[in-house]
Amino acid sequence: MGVLRKFLEILTLLSFIAVTSIMVSSHFILMKLTGDSPSERNDQRIRIITYGKDALSDNKNIEDTVNEKSMTMDTSSRIKPIVGQHPLLVGPEIQNETGSIATFEELEEESINLPHSTTNAATRTKASLDMFHHQKGGMVLLYHVAKTGGTSIQQLFVSMKKQKSSKRKYVYQKLGYKNRHVKIAFDDEEARDGQIRKIDDHIRGKNSKTLLLEVHSSHYGGLHNNSMLSSKIRNWREMSQTYNTPMFVITILREPFSFAKSYFRYFHVNCNKKWCPEQFNITLEDFVQTLEIHPNHQCHMLITEKIFRPRRNGEIDSPFENEEECEAIYETMKSTVDYVGTTDALTSELEPLLYHMLNGIVEEKHNLKSEKNLPFEEASIDDATMARIEDLSKYDQKIYDKVKRDFVLSDHFPDFKLKKKKR
């Protein structure tokens, strides 16, 4: 019996070694085929801002937390980028009286090819006005397309945290390009896996705060079906249904001519940072030239991970978006997000809707800070030039028109009534 037992133990050990060898070999073969090696990954970081001394209280192992101190919030400040970093991925300084900043390594998947989820627009739980009212915690995910007004959603969460009457607690997280305070090696698998776990744990109900997860359009491959972000949204959606945790995914788009003017002023006029693209004079001719560089740019930012057109040998790549691509990304967006707002209705619809969903209180609309006019406006542009401008944004216009048609607030939330101002 002793000899037989010894033989079985040796056989079991050999089987384990063989299986382990096959798994390791398969892993490296797949990495080779897909190019998913550490040296080929984008050096992307995550920045998490928490409000309240016990925010993200489950994460006791955070070592790089900035000491809490009394601060004041400056919501009027322009985005303050770190030199060499993209401004949209850093954002304005968000501060409050008890704020603290915790910094982490990049949010990146370990798996080589994420499977598609079975959760889609037809099967997922429909968003409702009271979805957050009877739950502890939850998550609002904002896919932030540049220059559409997403920063005001961020500021809405900050203002709700400051309100003494609010019974809910909020956490604000932002996926950033690089870590402002500490740089952890991107091949640190333990840190990367921990980052995924923190958000997963939040959805599993291990944190009672309501989370705003803000993802910028230049991260994680856009919203196309095979992107890391879309895969994670599908995964988080399934988890939210399993654990009965509210999850509301939104994005914002803008009327194309208004978007193009805002993008031109912010990125192409008097921008003196290292990340700035080519600079132009504030003239109609130069404005049209930037549209030649960035045609249908909202469609581009929905599809890809690049906020600017990449350059090769000093030349800007020609646009790859066509009508079919832009139609496809719209359908993908419809199946991925719960609601698409528009910049022109941001303060009259989307912000009051979010406030009501999160607090059960109907708030009066407030005014969005207006941008300065350019020397040229639509009324002063000749017909031929205006036709050219419209042609360069025709796919963006089609997407925008579909959003206006398919995302009527009263259709999605028929019980929502905006509070009228007292006269």
XYZ file of C-alpha atoms in Angstrom:
423
model
C 0.000 0.000 0.000
C 2.846 2.364 0.790
C 4.412 1.848 -2.643
C 1.061 2.394 -4.361
C 0.430 5.593 -2.401
C 3.903 6.875 -3.310
C 3.282 6.059 -6.985
C -0.035 7.955 -6.974
C 1.598 11.007 -5.339
C 4.335 11.078 -7.997
C 1.747 10.682 -10.778
C -0.315 13.576 -9.366
C 2.769 15.814 -9.143
C 3.791 15.059 -12.734
C 0.259 15.826 -13.966
C 0.277 19.170 -12.151
C 3.653 20.127 -13.651
C 2.473 19.187 -17.158
C -0.750 21.224 -16.895
C 1.118 24.243 -15.486
C 3.671 24.116 -18.314
C 0.921 24.033 -20.942
C -0.873 27.028 -19.359
C 2.317 29.117 -19.152
C 3.293 28.271 -22.735
C -0.183 29.175 -24.007
C -0.068 32.500 -22.166
C 3.214 33.559 -23.782
C 2.107 32.360 -27.223
C -1.061 34.468 -26.972
C 0.939 37.481 -25.783
C 3.207 37.099 -28.795
C 0.306 36.807 -31.225
C -1.627 39.756 -29.818
C 1.317 42.018 -29.023
C 0.064 42.374 -25.476
C 3.463 42.806 -23.881
C 4.323 45.361 -21.204
C 6.568 47.314 -23.576
C 3.706 47.768 -26.034
C 1.090 48.961 -23.575
C 0.185 52.607 -23.205
C 1.618 54.196 -20.084
C -1.767 55.148 -18.673
C -2.594 56.009 -15.091
C -5.593 56.386 -12.881
C -6.208 59.281 -10.542
C -8.798 58.896 -7.819
C -10.170 61.807 -5.831
C -12.229 60.967 -2.781
C -14.439 63.165 -0.658
C -14.685 62.573 3.060
C -12.139 61.016 5.361
C -13.588 57.512 5.015
C -14.140 57.521 1.261
C -13.087 54.259 -0.321
C -12.655 53.035 3.244
C -12.198 49.455 2.059
C -8.871 50.373 0.506
C -6.785 50.497 3.670
C -3.615 49.579 1.821
C -3.345 52.845 -0.076
C 0.158 54.141 0.613
C 0.259 57.245 -1.558
C -2.596 59.213 -0.034
C -2.095 62.943 0.205
C -2.593 64.227 3.730
C -5.952 65.845 4.264
C -5.966 69.564 4.770
C -8.416 72.416 4.567
C -8.938 73.561 0.990
C -11.273 75.773 -0.967
C -12.812 74.867 -4.283
C -12.081 76.914 -7.375
C -14.640 75.858 -9.981
C -13.870 78.800 -12.249
C -10.249 77.852 -12.820
C -9.245 76.660 -16.239
C -7.853 73.171 -16.620
C -4.398 73.073 -15.059
C -2.299 70.484 -16.869
C 0.994 69.090 -15.734
C 3.728 69.938 -18.246
C 3.897 67.212 -20.839
C 0.496 65.772 -19.985
C -2.784 66.119 -21.790
C -5.122 68.635 -20.112
C -8.287 66.661 -20.678
C -6.804 63.766 -18.797
C -5.781 65.800 -15.762
C -8.678 68.219 -15.429
C -9.201 71.195 -13.122
C -8.217 71.064 -9.503
C -11.205 69.669 -7.613
C -10.878 70.581 -3.957
C -13.046 70.706 -0.883
C -12.714 71.245 2.825
C -12.062 67.608 3.729
C -10.727 66.349 0.415
C -7.902 63.919 -0.060
C -6.232 62.614 -3.198
C -5.283 58.964 -3.504
C -3.115 57.974 -6.444
C -2.918 54.628 -8.175
C -1.323 52.761 -11.032
C -3.036 52.496 -14.397
C -6.365 50.756 -14.893
C -5.617 48.013 -17.361
C -6.960 44.549 -18.012
C -4.830 41.460 -17.458
C -6.712 39.280 -19.917
C -5.571 39.341 -23.533
C -8.958 39.290 -25.203
C -11.958 40.167 -23.102
C -15.101 38.180 -23.896
C -18.246 39.938 -24.964
C -20.939 40.209 -22.355
C -24.464 39.002 -22.919
C -25.801 42.165 -21.301
C -27.154 44.612 -23.873
C -29.701 47.385 -24.194
C -32.558 44.912 -24.507
C -31.724 42.775 -21.457
C -30.204 45.197 -18.954
C -32.235 46.869 -16.247
C -33.819 50.060 -17.538
C -32.663 53.235 -15.825
C -35.329 54.847 -13.664
C -35.745 58.010 -11.639
C -35.689 56.151 -8.331
C -32.934 53.646 -9.125
C -30.570 55.215 -6.552
C -33.161 56.100 -3.897
C -33.350 52.830 -1.984
C -29.817 51.599 -2.458
C -26.561 52.192 -0.684
C -23.841 53.160 -3.092
C -23.982 52.824 -6.846
C -22.063 54.227 -9.796
C -22.561 56.874 -12.458
C -20.091 56.400 -15.321
C -19.482 59.446 -17.518
C -17.773 58.907 -20.876
C -16.371 62.409 -21.271
C -16.042 63.624 -24.854
C -13.828 66.734 -24.866
C -15.481 70.167 -25.036
C -19.029 68.941 -24.515
C -19.524 70.118 -20.916
C -18.602 67.000 -18.968
C -16.679 68.998 -16.368
C -19.971 70.425 -15.107
C -21.113 66.885 -14.203
C -17.957 66.516 -12.153
C -18.699 69.823 -10.424
C -22.285 68.720 -9.776
C -20.978 65.815 -7.683
C -18.683 68.169 -5.807
C -21.544 70.557 -5.057
C -23.763 67.705 -3.834
C -21.033 66.595 -1.456
C -20.823 70.120 -0.046
C -24.560 70.404 0.621
C -25.291 69.848 4.301
C -28.836 68.733 3.479
C -27.624 65.858 1.324
C -28.112 62.457 2.960
C -25.960 60.654 0.438
C -22.194 60.363 0.275
C -20.266 60.682 -2.946
C -16.955 59.629 -4.377
C -15.410 61.126 -7.500
C -12.931 59.114 -9.551
C -11.187 60.163 -12.703
C -9.200 58.053 -15.120
C -6.144 60.159 -15.898
C -3.277 59.904 -18.367
C -0.449 59.904 -15.850
C -0.236 59.832 -12.121
C 0.379 63.306 -10.729
C 2.033 62.212 -7.496
C 3.664 58.857 -7.885
C 4.611 56.673 -10.812
C 4.115 52.960 -10.313
C 5.628 50.555 -12.832
C 3.007 49.681 -15.427
C 4.083 46.044 -15.329
C 3.194 45.812 -11.629
C 0.507 43.152 -11.995
C -0.472 43.241 -8.339
C -1.158 46.999 -8.441
C -3.040 46.720 -11.724
C -5.224 43.882 -10.460
C -5.848 45.821 -7.268
C -7.098 48.768 -9.284
C -9.698 46.613 -11.009
C -10.731 45.119 -7.674
C -11.403 48.533 -6.124
C -14.017 49.416 -8.726
C -15.377 45.864 -8.804
C -15.748 45.910 -5.021
C -17.622 49.191 -5.208
C -20.162 47.657 -7.581
C -20.422 44.597 -5.340
C -21.736 46.941 -2.676
C -18.655 47.052 -0.473
C -18.751 50.861 -0.350
C -21.851 52.838 0.599
C -20.885 55.946 -1.350
C -22.212 56.865 -4.792
C -19.368 56.874 -7.291
C -18.861 59.125 -10.306
C -16.377 57.360 -12.576
C -15.270 59.807 -15.266
C -13.544 58.268 -18.271
C -12.084 60.589 -20.869
C -12.519 59.853 -24.531
C -8.789 59.429 -25.060
C -8.585 56.325 -22.877
C -9.040 52.628 -23.318
C -9.991 52.549 -26.985
C -13.189 54.576 -27.096
C -16.627 52.971 -27.110
C -16.264 50.528 -29.990
C -17.328 46.961 -29.250
C -13.837 45.525 -28.835
C -12.383 48.277 -26.654
C -11.260 47.642 -23.094
C -13.747 50.229 -21.855
C -16.768 48.663 -23.577
C -15.753 45.268 -22.236
C -15.446 46.642 -18.709
C -18.789 48.439 -18.954
C -20.464 45.195 -19.993
C -18.731 43.384 -17.157
C -19.678 46.043 -14.599
C -23.232 46.044 -15.934
C -23.582 42.328 -15.263
C -22.077 42.754 -11.805
C -24.452 45.622 -11.000
C -27.431 43.421 -11.841
C -26.045 40.488 -9.873
C -25.447 42.597 -6.755
C -28.453 44.900 -7.241
C -26.191 47.959 -7.340
C -27.443 50.946 -9.375
C -25.325 51.808 -12.429
C -26.062 54.662 -14.826
C -23.838 55.230 -17.883
C -23.977 58.581 -19.679
C -22.160 60.651 -22.250
C -22.660 64.101 -23.765
C -22.434 65.272 -27.383
C -22.526 68.762 -28.841
C -23.943 70.504 -31.893
C -21.058 70.156 -34.411
C -20.496 73.826 -35.283
C -20.520 74.841 -31.620
C -18.204 71.931 -30.797
C -15.758 72.863 -33.574
C -15.537 76.476 -32.370
C -14.934 75.437 -28.768
C -12.317 72.860 -29.767
C -10.578 75.418 -32.009
C -10.433 78.081 -29.304
C -9.216 75.736 -26.584
C -6.633 73.675 -28.441
C -5.514 75.737 -31.421
C -5.434 79.362 -30.187
C -2.829 80.612 -27.689
C -2.215 77.139 -26.299
C 1.397 77.095 -25.101
C 1.690 73.695 -23.441
C 3.803 70.803 -24.653
C 0.737 68.758 -25.463
C -0.780 71.451 -27.695
C -1.327 70.619 -31.350
C -0.418 73.068 -34.112
C -1.364 76.659 -33.244
C -3.351 78.977 -35.508
C -4.540 82.543 -35.699
C -8.093 83.256 -34.649
C -9.402 83.691 -38.195
C -12.100 81.993 -40.216
C -9.529 80.622 -42.655
C -7.516 78.995 -39.872
C -10.682 77.687 -38.249
C -11.624 75.877 -41.460
C -8.071 74.554 -41.716
C -8.349 72.923 -38.287
C -11.581 71.283 -39.415
C -9.646 69.843 -42.337
C -7.321 68.313 -39.733
C -10.105 67.167 -37.372
C -13.232 66.436 -39.462
C -16.110 64.696 -37.682
C -14.059 64.813 -34.522
C -16.772 63.742 -32.089
C -17.228 60.549 -34.090
C -13.449 60.143 -33.982
C -13.353 60.463 -30.194
C -16.194 57.983 -29.762
C -14.335 55.407 -31.845
C -10.671 55.810 -30.998
C -8.426 56.507 -28.020
C -6.786 59.579 -29.585
C -7.862 63.123 -28.741
C -5.649 64.497 -31.534
C -4.934 63.079 -34.951
C -1.627 61.167 -34.791
C 1.342 62.351 -36.853
C 3.651 60.250 -38.974
C 6.891 61.820 -40.204
C 5.519 65.239 -39.309
C 2.314 64.750 -41.309
C -1.106 64.335 -39.702
C -2.776 61.046 -40.554
C -5.718 61.295 -42.882
C -9.099 60.708 -41.192
C -10.242 57.108 -41.235
C -13.845 57.711 -40.172
C -16.434 57.212 -42.863
C -20.203 57.160 -42.792
C -20.345 53.442 -42.049
C -17.905 53.764 -39.119
C -19.851 56.643 -37.594
C -23.184 54.873 -37.993
C -21.707 51.792 -36.335
C -20.303 53.717 -33.368
C -23.683 55.356 -32.802
C -25.393 51.965 -32.590
C -22.672 50.722 -30.238
C -23.074 53.828 -28.088
C -26.834 53.249 -27.888
C -26.290 49.712 -26.631
C -23.563 50.733 -24.162
C -24.825 53.878 -22.431
C -28.134 54.530 -20.688
C -28.558 58.137 -21.747
C -26.871 60.579 -24.130
C -27.254 64.223 -23.205
C -26.494 67.287 -25.293
C -24.503 70.352 -24.342
C -27.324 72.741 -25.181
C -29.661 70.881 -22.780
C -27.049 70.081 -20.141
C -28.244 72.459 -17.446
C -31.927 72.247 -18.340
C -32.170 68.451 -18.544
C -29.208 66.198 -17.738
C -27.912 67.929 -14.599
C -31.378 68.284 -12.989
C -32.101 64.665 -13.953
C -28.939 63.421 -12.228
C -29.641 65.542 -9.168
C -33.143 64.105 -8.903
C -31.978 60.512 -9.451
C -29.312 60.793 -6.762
C -31.164 62.888 -4.186
C -34.867 62.450 -4.875
C -35.195 66.223 -5.116
C -36.167 68.249 -8.173
C -33.763 71.143 -8.637
C -34.197 74.277 -10.690
C -31.991 74.472 -13.735
C -28.965 76.731 -13.573
C -27.003 78.482 -16.266
C -23.942 76.975 -17.912
C -20.967 79.298 -18.128
C -20.998 80.744 -21.628
C -17.945 80.836 -23.871
C -16.684 83.966 -25.548
C -17.713 84.477 -29.145
C -15.147 84.183 -31.895
C -14.598 87.115 -34.274
C -16.546 85.104 -36.830
C -19.934 83.552 -36.159
C -22.366 81.596 -38.277
C -24.277 84.653 -39.470
C -21.122 86.280 -40.858
C -19.842 83.264 -42.821
C -20.507 83.151 -46.549
C -22.555 80.305 -47.992
C -19.647 78.522 -49.707
C -17.521 78.463 -46.553
C -20.464 77.381 -44.421
C -21.157 74.552 -46.841
C -17.547 73.425 -46.488
C -17.778 73.534 -42.676
C -20.969 71.477 -42.747
C -19.397 68.935 -45.099
C -16.440 68.475 -42.740
C -18.786 67.644 -39.859
C -21.582 65.846 -41.708
C -21.123 62.531 -39.875
C -21.025 64.308 -36.522
C -24.243 66.051 -37.522
C -25.936 62.740 -38.320
C -24.943 61.349 -34.926
C -26.149 64.504 -33.189
C -29.492 64.425 -35.027
C -29.992 60.794 -33.986
C -29.236 61.673 -30.364
C -31.844 64.440 -30.461
C -34.323 61.938 -31.922
C -33.575 58.892 -29.756
C -32.773 60.482 -26.393
C -35.749 62.714 -25.676
C -35.779 63.128 -21.909
C -39.544 62.730 -21.540
C -39.450 59.439 -23.477
C -36.827 57.893 -21.215
C -38.021 59.439 -17.939
C -41.713 60.353 -18.402
C -42.213 61.037 -14.682
C -39.425 63.595 -14.458
C -40.685 67.160 -14.162
C -38.312 70.094 -13.885
C -39.087 72.496 -11.069
C -40.222 75.859 -12.352
C -38.540 78.976 -11.069
C -40.535 81.189 -8.755
C -41.406 84.565 -10.178
